[in-house]
Amino acid sequence: MSPATKSKSRSAANAKPPLIRDLERVIDPRFVIWRPEDLLVYEYDGSIDRSIPAAVTVPGSAEETAAAVRIAKRHGVPVVPRGAGTGLSGGAVPLRGSLVVAMTRLNRILEINAENKIALVEPGVVNVELSNAAAEYDLYYAPDPSSQKACTIGGNVAENAGGPHCLAYGVTTNHVLGLEVVLADGSITWLGSDMREAPGYDLRGAFIGSEGTLGIATKIAVRLLKTPEAVQTMLAAFRSLDDASQAVSDVIASGIVPAALEMMDRTTIDACETVYRPGYPPDAQAVLIVEVDGLAETVAEQSAKIETLCTGNNASEIRRAQDPQQRADLWATRKGAIGAMGTLAPNYYLVDGVVPRTKLRDALAKVMEIGAELNLKIANVFHAGDGNLHPCILFDERDPAQVRRVIECGERILEMCAEAGGALSGEHGIGIEKQAYMPLVFTEADTQAMSRLRPAFGAEESFNPGKVFPGGAVHGETYGVKETGFHRTGTADVI
Amino acid sequence: MTPARVERPNSLDDLSKALAEAHRQGLACIPVGGGTRLAAGNTPERYDVAIDLAGMSSMIDHVPGDLTAVVDAGVRIQRLQEILATSGQRLPFEIAHPHKATVGGALASNPLNLTGILFGSIRDWVLGMKVVLADGTTTKTGGRVVKNVQGYDLHRLHTGAFGTLGVIAEVALKLLPIPDTTRTVAAWFASSQDAAVAAKTILDSPIEPEALTILAGPEAQPGTLGAAQPKDGIAGSTAALLARLAGGPAAVSRQVDMVTGAAGAAAADGYEIIYPQEAEPLWAIARGESFDPNGLTARITVKPSAIPNLLEEIEKRGAAGLTKPPSYAAHPGFGAAIVNWPLAKDQDARDAARFAFTMAERHRGHAVIETCPAAIKPEIDVFGTIGPSLEIMKRMKQQFDPARILSPGRFAGRI
Ligand SMILES: Cc1cc2nc3c(=O)[nH]c(=O)nc-3n(C[C@H](O)[C@H](O)[C@H](O)COP(=O)(O)OP(=O)(O)OC[C@H]3O[C@@H](n4cnc5c(N)ncnc54)[C@H](O)[C@@H]3O)c2cc1C
């Protein structure tokens, strides 16, 4: 029985479970949450799964975080770190009656060292705020998930998050130099350093992308990049998905790695037109958003070349952002596209599969074929340059038959990605959602080798149990899709 | 140390069998690539079997449209680069002796990347691996696509692990196009401090050199820069700054102007603008190829802002204490210097090692002794001090190789 249910049978005065009493001794009771009605907001993240935590605490320092971990250990309660809860694979959903340790108060940018182009931040810092703060020094933090206005650097580290600009500049792991982490025994240690290299095993690299299963990051040292001197953002419209895909391949083959290369299909455009009114060509079946940056000369040369390649693939229209506002508008539409899906259907399910970029065209055709076979509408808005698909399967959770088809659809798309030599997830993580599919890409020996990291970090099942590995989330442990629903399509201004 | 036996696997299967057998017998194995960095690391406790991976070098599965390649660990870096170049691509990773060094050896020993300032370390280009574990189990991590977060990133753990957690058999790599135009600017200065001033101006400007290196000392003398002899009137120079600039012709020409301007403003004695082929011998020096192999070589990592001070101290100490002055290649943007001290006696090695560790500590960085006489190795941990995370590293070794048959004692903390 979880402490939350226990409390119901007792009188208000002595209702506090011992775990809570112990936590309140070291953490301000305002930041120890345990009443069932208050726990509801912590039972879900951006994914489809839900599960109620035993309690939630919001520590105010690394030391308080460590103390919370020690107390949870003493009570035999596992710990689930939580950032902003925007994760799309159930990473922050607490299984096994865990204690959620939320990073909300650890939200300070501790240092921006402009001379060495590094920043030291707490994990609860919202991604975009770091770049905003660094802008004063003509620097920025490169990984920019579409959710960057809400998601945290700690969550980014845990998921090894990507974003549109990761095509040229790499994902989170390529930008994090080191981290302070709280381990399962409540000790605090550094992995990596605040320099470009550190001797010993790359524990930093092992921790990044470990989805909160090895420890809690309490400080993060990251690399900042110089704001490029020039940027050109372009929009190219195509009358077919095939042409747009071919243009993507041709750009990569031409020896240009743009800063970003994103695609939106007609269904996505429809959603965006309703909400943002970008006024894209009405006959466009797909648009590409291409950005090049760097020295003015490089930008001029590459954008001209990209224009030629798009025209060569029958682009019906090419628009260049003429000023920072137009550029911002182009990105606002792209980054808000998923939020706009609400105009098309009550729910969406976003599949994060990856295919080799040379197989993009076939993979997209296949996705649409699977959707058609299952009579489901799919919107595609994705990181085309990396081959990271994001088919958004649109549906209505009130129709159980449809929900079953949605799950089958996701499964078949991931199978297709695995067969194409791709990956189950490009940036959202395995979490609860995709663990059953791990055998599509890994043998038991592979996952077993991975599982050795947990005891090496002293973590066993003390952090985020039931995640990543196949069979982790026991059937019935989370609320089923039917009862609580898939991710609801939100309002457009959230992210 | 010499092993009793050499295994020469030609396939993943061979390798797996060889390790399983060694594991059964409890024999200590050391994987051998091109042999260019065999001297690196601590002296292993035991060494029974050499696993020579030269035979595992047939596969180079390059898909230019994906900008990726999957290659056998025994493939030489130079050969890989030549094949990639036929499609106008490269692995942005430049290390000493690329014609000998293998992909697997380079990954396992993580040498400094000459182009690290722009492209980072080799760990940033690895997408996935096949690794054979101590008991012969073959495992896969990551994949071959450029974005992938499925499972833990074990390939990052094996990168730089000196083969102490498993033997790297196959590697998937991310690649880049070779730029249209590349030029090197070499500028000569009366002192390394002047060179550092020029470097800082470059680093603070909008341009992004692919490589930026300060060279000084007898083995990196401006006067011995091979094909690119310095012009008259710079005989008094003691330091050179090399900057490699790449991109389209217009961008390169502006970058060249900017760099030569920065050199001029920092009172350079002279400079040259050099085409790629003629520049290669200079960059070979920057990669450390002319360093005394019998000397002590230390890799000191600090914050970029500490580089000028570090160089000053190296020069001061070199003149005062040790028998012969050191040579070095310093990378002011990346924040690292490779320093090579020629040695007259073992005591010199001890002094140089102590000096390197002291410098690292003073600048809150770290030092790794990459080569030094075998005689003094037992006295030091060549990886320096690791700190509290060493405990996790030890448990990691215990998890992956409880019988300690993979290069036992060779890694940091004598793991
Ligand atoms: C509309 C939308 C668009 C998105 N676009 C992108 C995108 O472009 N690219 C992309 O990569 N992702 C994207 N995401 C997914 C999500 O935003 C990222 O995974 C993000 O990194 C999660 O951060 P968070 O702070 O919300 O973490 P949470 O969801 O709170 O947690 C995610 C995981 O991190 C762990 N965690 C959190 N903090 C810590 C810590 N301090 N230490 C250890 N573990 C911790 C949690 O336990 C959990 O496993 C998108 C999501 C939405 C809703």
Short mmCIF file of C-alpha atoms in Angstrom, two decimals, chain A residues 113 115-118 159-164 166-171 173-177 181 183 185 188-206 208-211 213-214 223 225-226 229 249 252-257 295-298 301 305 352 354-359 383 385-388 390 421-430 438 441-443 445-447 449-458 460 467-469, chain B residues 63-68 89 110-113 116-121 123-125 133 135 137-154 156-157 159-162 164-165 174-178 180 200 202-209 246-252 254-255 299 301-306 333-336 363-368 383-397 399-402 411-412 415:
data_model
loop_
_atom_site.label_atom_id
_atom_site.label_comp_id
_atom_site.label_asym_id
_atom_site.label_seq_id
_atom_site.Cartn_x
_atom_site.Cartn_y
_atom_site.Cartn_z
CA ASN A 113 32.17 32.34 -18.24
CA GLU A 115 36.06 34.03 -21.94
CA ASN A 116 36.04 30.23 -21.81
CA LYS A 117 32.60 29.91 -23.39
CA ILE A 118 31.15 27.76 -20.65
CA GLU A 159 17.09 12.33 -22.41
CA ASN A 160 20.13 13.48 -24.40
CA ALA A 161 17.74 15.86 -26.08
CA GLY A 162 18.11 17.10 -29.62
CA GLY A 163 16.45 19.87 -31.57
CA PRO A 164 16.38 21.50 -34.98
CA CYS A 166 21.46 19.64 -33.65
CA LEU A 167 21.97 18.78 -37.31
CA ALA A 168 25.13 20.85 -37.54
CA TYR A 169 25.98 21.27 -33.89
CA GLY A 170 25.24 17.92 -32.26
CA VAL A 171 22.91 16.88 -29.45
CA THR A 173 25.96 15.01 -25.07
CA ASN A 174 28.16 17.01 -27.45
CA HIS A 175 27.64 20.14 -25.36
CA VAL A 176 27.78 18.97 -21.76
CA LEU A 177 31.26 19.01 -20.24
CA VAL A 181 25.30 14.25 -9.52
CA LEU A 183 24.14 9.08 -6.37
CA ASP A 185 23.78 6.48 -1.50
CA ILE A 188 27.52 14.01 -4.37
CA THR A 189 30.17 13.62 -7.05
CA TRP A 190 31.38 15.15 -10.32
CA LEU A 191 31.37 13.34 -13.64
CA GLY A 192 33.56 14.87 -16.35
CA SER A 193 34.87 18.38 -15.69
CA ASP A 194 34.30 21.93 -16.82
CA MET A 195 36.88 21.54 -19.56
CA ARG A 196 36.78 19.88 -22.94
CA GLU A 197 38.29 16.65 -21.61
CA ALA A 198 38.68 14.70 -18.40
CA PRO A 199 40.72 11.59 -17.68
CA GLY A 200 39.18 8.25 -16.71
CA TYR A 201 36.05 6.57 -18.05
CA ASP A 202 33.59 8.93 -19.71
CA LEU A 203 31.01 8.63 -16.95
CA ARG A 204 29.59 11.93 -18.13
CA GLY A 205 28.79 10.32 -21.48
CA ALA A 206 27.31 7.26 -19.77
CA ILE A 208 23.73 11.60 -20.36
CA GLY A 209 20.73 9.88 -21.91
CA SER A 210 20.32 7.50 -18.95
CA GLU A 211 16.79 8.80 -18.39
CA THR A 213 18.01 5.93 -13.80
CA LEU A 214 21.56 6.49 -12.52
CA ARG A 223 29.74 24.59 -23.64
CA LEU A 225 28.92 28.67 -28.90
CA LYS A 226 29.54 32.04 -30.47
CA GLU A 229 27.74 36.54 -37.51
CA SER A 249 19.09 14.29 -49.63
CA ILE A 252 23.29 16.79 -47.59
CA ALA A 253 24.96 15.21 -50.64
CA SER A 254 26.12 18.62 -51.87
CA GLY A 255 28.54 18.95 -48.99
CA ILE A 256 26.46 21.38 -46.95
CA VAL A 257 25.45 20.56 -43.41
CA LEU A 295 30.34 33.90 -41.69
CA ALA A 296 28.40 36.17 -44.04
CA GLU A 297 30.27 34.77 -47.05
CA THR A 298 29.47 31.18 -46.08
CA GLU A 301 27.18 30.93 -50.74
CA LYS A 305 23.31 26.64 -53.38
CA ASP A 352 10.25 9.33 -32.59
CA VAL A 354 14.96 7.44 -36.97
CA VAL A 355 16.00 6.17 -40.39
CA PRO A 356 19.26 6.69 -42.29
CA ARG A 357 18.84 9.94 -44.19
CA THR A 358 19.20 8.20 -47.55
CA LYS A 359 16.05 6.25 -46.74
CA HIS A 383 14.12 16.87 -38.15
CA GLY A 385 18.23 16.49 -42.02
CA ASP A 386 18.98 13.84 -39.37
CA GLY A 387 16.40 11.33 -40.59
CA ASN A 388 14.56 11.75 -37.29
CA HIS A 390 8.10 12.47 -36.00
CA GLY A 421 18.82 0.27 -39.96
CA GLY A 422 17.53 3.16 -37.89
CA ALA A 423 16.67 3.69 -34.25
CA LEU A 424 13.61 3.49 -31.99
CA SER A 425 14.15 6.97 -30.67
CA GLY A 426 16.11 9.93 -31.91
CA GLU A 427 15.60 12.19 -28.92
CA HIS A 428 12.60 11.39 -26.73
CA GLY A 429 14.00 8.34 -24.98
CA ILE A 430 12.78 4.82 -24.31
CA MET A 438 14.10 -2.65 -27.45
CA VAL A 441 17.33 -3.38 -32.10
CA PHE A 442 19.19 -5.01 -29.22
CA THR A 443 19.88 -8.60 -28.18
CA ALA A 445 23.35 -9.56 -24.31
CA ASP A 446 23.29 -5.94 -25.43
CA THR A 447 20.73 -4.82 -22.88
CA ALA A 449 25.71 -5.08 -20.86
CA MET A 450 23.83 -1.79 -20.53
CA SER A 451 22.18 -2.84 -17.30
CA ARG A 452 25.63 -3.15 -15.68
CA LEU A 453 25.76 0.61 -15.48
CA ARG A 454 23.20 0.66 -12.71
CA PRO A 455 25.22 -1.29 -10.13
CA ALA A 456 28.36 0.53 -11.26
CA PHE A 457 26.69 3.82 -10.33
CA GLY A 458 25.45 2.13 -7.16
CA GLU A 460 20.36 -0.69 -8.91
CA LYS A 467 12.32 2.41 -17.24
CA VAL A 468 14.39 1.86 -20.39
CA PHE A 469 14.76 -1.91 -20.17
CA VAL B 63 27.30 5.60 -47.11
CA PRO B 64 28.10 9.08 -48.39
CA GLY B 65 24.44 10.15 -48.52
CA ASP B 66 24.10 9.41 -44.82
CA LEU B 67 27.45 11.00 -43.91
CA THR B 68 28.20 7.86 -41.90
CA GLN B 89 34.07 13.41 -46.87
CA ASN B 110 41.44 8.88 -27.08
CA PRO B 111 44.40 10.93 -28.33
CA LEU B 112 44.01 14.70 -28.59
CA ASN B 113 42.20 15.73 -31.76
CA GLY B 116 39.20 19.62 -31.33
CA ILE B 117 38.57 23.35 -31.12
CA LEU B 118 35.85 23.05 -33.76
CA PHE B 119 35.02 19.36 -33.83
CA GLY B 120 35.54 18.17 -30.28
CA SER B 121 36.94 14.79 -29.33
CA ARG B 123 33.70 10.64 -28.63
CA ASP B 124 31.63 13.28 -30.43
CA TRP B 125 31.81 11.34 -33.73
CA LEU B 133 33.32 -8.21 -23.60
CA ASP B 135 34.01 -13.30 -21.50
CA THR B 137 30.12 -11.94 -25.45
CA THR B 138 29.55 -9.71 -28.45
CA THR B 139 27.47 -6.63 -27.71
CA LYS B 140 26.17 -3.71 -29.69
CA THR B 141 25.54 -0.18 -28.46
CA GLY B 142 24.09 2.87 -30.19
CA GLY B 143 23.48 2.41 -33.90
CA ARG B 144 24.50 3.87 -37.23
CA VAL B 145 22.13 6.78 -37.53
CA VAL B 146 23.13 10.28 -36.46
CA LYS B 147 20.40 10.65 -33.86
CA ASN B 148 19.84 7.86 -31.43
CA VAL B 149 18.90 7.70 -27.77
CA GLN B 150 17.97 4.03 -27.53
CA GLY B 151 19.50 2.48 -24.40
CA TYR B 152 22.55 3.67 -22.50
CA ASP B 153 25.44 5.13 -24.49
CA LEU B 154 27.93 2.39 -23.69
CA ARG B 156 30.99 6.59 -24.85
CA LEU B 157 32.22 4.50 -21.95
CA THR B 159 35.83 5.42 -25.88
CA GLY B 160 39.00 6.28 -24.03
CA ALA B 161 38.79 3.19 -21.78
CA PHE B 162 42.04 1.70 -23.13
CA THR B 164 39.72 -2.21 -20.03
CA LEU B 165 35.95 -2.76 -20.37
CA LYS B 174 29.50 10.34 -38.14
CA LEU B 175 31.32 12.20 -40.93
CA LEU B 176 31.58 15.66 -42.44
CA PRO B 177 32.04 16.99 -45.94
CA ILE B 178 35.56 18.17 -46.80
CA ASP B 180 35.95 23.53 -50.62
CA LYS B 200 43.00 35.33 -28.39
CA ILE B 202 41.23 35.17 -33.39
CA LEU B 203 39.17 33.32 -30.79
CA ASP B 204 37.22 36.45 -29.92
CA SER B 205 36.43 37.21 -33.56
CA PRO B 206 33.55 35.72 -35.57
CA ILE B 207 35.83 33.25 -37.34
CA GLU B 208 36.14 29.60 -36.34
CA PRO B 209 39.49 28.06 -37.29
CA ALA B 246 38.30 26.34 -44.16
CA GLY B 247 35.09 26.99 -46.07
CA GLY B 248 34.13 28.57 -49.36
CA PRO B 249 36.80 30.65 -51.14
CA ALA B 250 35.35 34.00 -50.08
CA ALA B 251 35.01 32.96 -46.45
CA VAL B 252 38.54 31.56 -46.38
CA ARG B 254 38.38 36.84 -45.23
CA GLN B 255 39.52 34.52 -42.47
CA ARG B 299 48.95 16.26 -22.07
CA THR B 301 44.18 20.24 -20.08
CA VAL B 302 43.17 23.61 -18.65
CA LYS B 303 40.61 26.29 -19.39
CA PRO B 304 41.48 28.25 -22.53
CA SER B 305 42.07 31.39 -20.48
CA ALA B 306 44.86 29.65 -18.57
CA GLY B 333 40.95 27.41 -28.13
CA PHE B 334 40.50 23.86 -26.90
CA GLY B 335 42.47 24.41 -23.72
CA ALA B 336 45.19 21.78 -23.93
CA HIS B 363 44.99 25.68 -13.08
CA ARG B 364 42.34 23.25 -11.78
CA GLY B 365 42.82 21.12 -14.87
CA HIS B 366 44.42 17.73 -15.28
CA ALA B 367 47.49 16.14 -16.76
CA VAL B 368 48.05 12.75 -18.31
CA PHE B 383 46.43 9.52 -15.49
CA GLY B 384 46.96 11.76 -12.49
CA THR B 385 44.29 12.21 -9.86
CA ILE B 386 40.71 11.31 -10.76
CA GLY B 387 38.80 12.32 -7.66
CA PRO B 388 35.71 10.75 -6.08
CA SER B 389 34.28 9.40 -9.34
CA LEU B 390 37.15 6.89 -9.35
CA GLU B 391 34.95 4.76 -7.11
CA ILE B 392 32.32 4.51 -9.84
CA MET B 393 35.06 3.70 -12.36
CA LYS B 394 36.33 0.87 -10.20
CA ARG B 395 32.84 -0.56 -9.88
CA MET B 396 32.43 -0.22 -13.63
CA LYS B 397 35.53 -2.34 -14.18
CA GLN B 399 30.92 -5.03 -13.55
CA PHE B 400 32.46 -5.50 -16.98
CA ASP B 401 35.59 -7.45 -16.21
CA PRO B 402 35.42 -9.02 -12.76
CA PHE B 411 43.96 2.51 -16.81
CA ALA B 412 43.37 5.45 -14.48
CA ILE B 415 41.96 -0.10 -12.94
#
